[in-house]
XYZ file of C-alpha atoms in Angstrom:
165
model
C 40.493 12.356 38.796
C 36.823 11.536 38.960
C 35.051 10.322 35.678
C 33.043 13.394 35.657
C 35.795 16.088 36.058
C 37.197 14.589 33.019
C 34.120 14.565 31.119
C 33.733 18.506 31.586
C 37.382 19.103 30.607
C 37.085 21.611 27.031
C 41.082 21.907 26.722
C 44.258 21.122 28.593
C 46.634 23.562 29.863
C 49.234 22.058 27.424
C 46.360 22.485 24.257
C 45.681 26.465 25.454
C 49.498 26.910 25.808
C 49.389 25.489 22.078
C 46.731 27.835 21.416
C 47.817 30.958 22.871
C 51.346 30.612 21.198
C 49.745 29.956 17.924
C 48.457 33.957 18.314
C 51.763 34.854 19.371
C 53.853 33.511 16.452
C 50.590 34.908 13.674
C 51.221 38.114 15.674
C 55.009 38.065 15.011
C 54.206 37.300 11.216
C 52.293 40.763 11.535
C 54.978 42.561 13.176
C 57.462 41.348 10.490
C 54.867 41.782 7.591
C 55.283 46.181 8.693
C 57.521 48.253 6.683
C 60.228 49.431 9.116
C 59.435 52.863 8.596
C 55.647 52.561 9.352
C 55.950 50.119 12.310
C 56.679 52.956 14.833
C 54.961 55.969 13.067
C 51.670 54.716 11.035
C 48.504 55.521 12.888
C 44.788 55.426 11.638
C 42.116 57.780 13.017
C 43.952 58.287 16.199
C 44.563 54.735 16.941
C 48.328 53.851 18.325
C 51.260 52.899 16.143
C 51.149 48.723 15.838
C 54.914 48.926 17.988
C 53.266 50.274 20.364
C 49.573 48.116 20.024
C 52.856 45.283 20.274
C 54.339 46.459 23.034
C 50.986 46.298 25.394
C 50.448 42.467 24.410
C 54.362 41.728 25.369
C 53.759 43.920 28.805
C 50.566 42.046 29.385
C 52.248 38.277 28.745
C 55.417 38.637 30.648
C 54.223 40.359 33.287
C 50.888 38.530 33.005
C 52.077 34.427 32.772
C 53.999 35.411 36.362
C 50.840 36.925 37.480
C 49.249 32.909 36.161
C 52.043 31.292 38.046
C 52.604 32.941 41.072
C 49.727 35.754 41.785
C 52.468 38.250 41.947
C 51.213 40.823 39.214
C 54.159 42.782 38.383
C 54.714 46.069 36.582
C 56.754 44.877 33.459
C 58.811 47.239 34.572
C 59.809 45.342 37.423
C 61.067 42.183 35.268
C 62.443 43.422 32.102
C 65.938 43.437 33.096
C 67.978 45.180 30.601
C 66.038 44.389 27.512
C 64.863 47.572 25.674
C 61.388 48.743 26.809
C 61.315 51.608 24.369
C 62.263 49.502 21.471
C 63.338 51.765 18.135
C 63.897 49.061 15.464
C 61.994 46.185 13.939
C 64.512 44.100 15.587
C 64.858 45.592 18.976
C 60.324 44.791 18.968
C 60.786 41.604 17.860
C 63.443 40.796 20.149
C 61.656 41.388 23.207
C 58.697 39.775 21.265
C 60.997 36.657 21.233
C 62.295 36.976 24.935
C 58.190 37.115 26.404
C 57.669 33.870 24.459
C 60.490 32.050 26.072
C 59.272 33.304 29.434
C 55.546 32.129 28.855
C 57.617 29.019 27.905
C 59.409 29.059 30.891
C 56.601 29.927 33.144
C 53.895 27.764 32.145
C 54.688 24.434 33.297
C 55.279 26.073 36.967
C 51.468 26.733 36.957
C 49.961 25.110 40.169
C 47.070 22.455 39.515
C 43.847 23.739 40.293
C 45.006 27.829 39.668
C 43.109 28.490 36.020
C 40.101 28.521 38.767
C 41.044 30.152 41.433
C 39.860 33.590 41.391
C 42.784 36.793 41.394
C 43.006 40.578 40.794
C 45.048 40.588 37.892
C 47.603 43.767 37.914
C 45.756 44.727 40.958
C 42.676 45.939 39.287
C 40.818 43.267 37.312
C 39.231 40.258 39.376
C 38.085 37.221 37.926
C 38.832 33.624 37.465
C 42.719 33.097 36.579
C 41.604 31.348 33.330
C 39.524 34.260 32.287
C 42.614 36.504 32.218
C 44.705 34.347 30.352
C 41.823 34.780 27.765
C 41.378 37.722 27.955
C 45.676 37.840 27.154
C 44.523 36.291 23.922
C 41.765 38.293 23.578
C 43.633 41.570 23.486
C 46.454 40.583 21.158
C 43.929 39.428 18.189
C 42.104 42.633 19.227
C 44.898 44.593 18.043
C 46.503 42.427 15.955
C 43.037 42.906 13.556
C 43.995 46.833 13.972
C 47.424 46.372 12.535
C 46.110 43.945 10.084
C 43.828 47.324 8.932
C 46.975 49.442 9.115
C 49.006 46.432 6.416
C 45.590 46.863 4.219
C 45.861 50.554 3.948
C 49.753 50.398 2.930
C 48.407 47.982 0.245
C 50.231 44.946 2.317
C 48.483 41.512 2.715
C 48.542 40.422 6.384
C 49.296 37.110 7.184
C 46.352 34.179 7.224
C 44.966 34.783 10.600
C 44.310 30.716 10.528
C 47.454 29.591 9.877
C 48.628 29.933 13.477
C-alpha cells in the first residue's frame, strides 16, 4: 500500500464493523428497555410503532450487508428463510434482531478490497458510493432509535446511554 493511501485512511473496515455493531447492540438495549405491551402498539403523533421503526433497520442490514458484499440488493423477503417477518412478541423481534447480526457477522469479512468505493444502486434505487450506504445503515437506525428513545421518555422509561455502545 503506498505511504499516502495509508495516511488518508479515517477507519478500517474491522473499526466501522466495531462501530456499526456498537449501534446495533445500544439498539437492542432499546428494544428490550419497551414494555411488551407498548413495543407493537405505542405510536406518537402518527409516527410508527418502535417494532416496526425495528423491523426497517433489520430489513435494511440483512438485506443491505449482501447488497455490501456482493451488489446483489435483495428484497429481505428473498433471504429470510423461515424466520418470522411479522414478528408478534418481544422475543420473536429480538430474535430476528439477533439472526441479522450474525449475518452482518457472517458477511462482512467476504467484502471485496477496494468495494466501500466503488459506486452501486443500493436496493435498486439509491446510487452512491458503497461506503455511503453502509452509513447511511447507521444513519437510519440512530434516526429511529432517537424516536423510540422519545416513545421510552413518554412511558416515563429511561433509555439506555446512547454512548455506551
Amino acid at each position: 500500500m503506498k505511504e499516502e493511501t495509508i495516511a488518508s485512511v479515517i477507519i478500517t473496515p474491522e473499526e466501522l464493523l466495531e462501530h456499526w455493531q456498537g449501534h446495533r447492540k445500544l439498539t437492542r438495549r432499546t428494544i428490550e428497555a419497551f414494555p411488551d405491551d407498548k413495543l407493537f402498539t405505542f405510536s406518537i403523533g402518527g409516527m410508527r410503532p418502535f417494532s416496526e421503526l425495528a423491523m426497517e433497520m433489520i430489513k435494511i442490514a440483512a438485506s443491505g450487508i449482501r447488497g455490501v458484499v456482493t451488489g446483489n440488493w435483495q428484497d429481505f423477503s428473498e433471504i429470510e428463510g423461515d424466520l418470522p417477518t411479522s414478528p408478534k412478541t418481544k422475543e420473536e423481534l429480538l430474535k430476528l434482531w439477533d439472526w441479522t447480526t450474525e449475518q452482518i457477522n457472517e458477511f462482512w469479512p467476504q467484502i471485496p478490497a477496494g468495494r466501500l468505493q466503488e459506486n452501486d444502486v443500493a436496493f435498486g434505487q439509491y446510487e452512491g458510493k458503497v461506503w455511503w450506504h453502509l452509513f447511511y445503515f447507521v444513519d437510519n437506525e440512530i434516526h429511529h432509535r432517537g424516536q423510540g428513545y422519545v416513545y421510552l421518555r413518554t412511558l416515563g422509561i429511561e433509555p439506555p446511554y446512547f454512548w455506551e455502545r
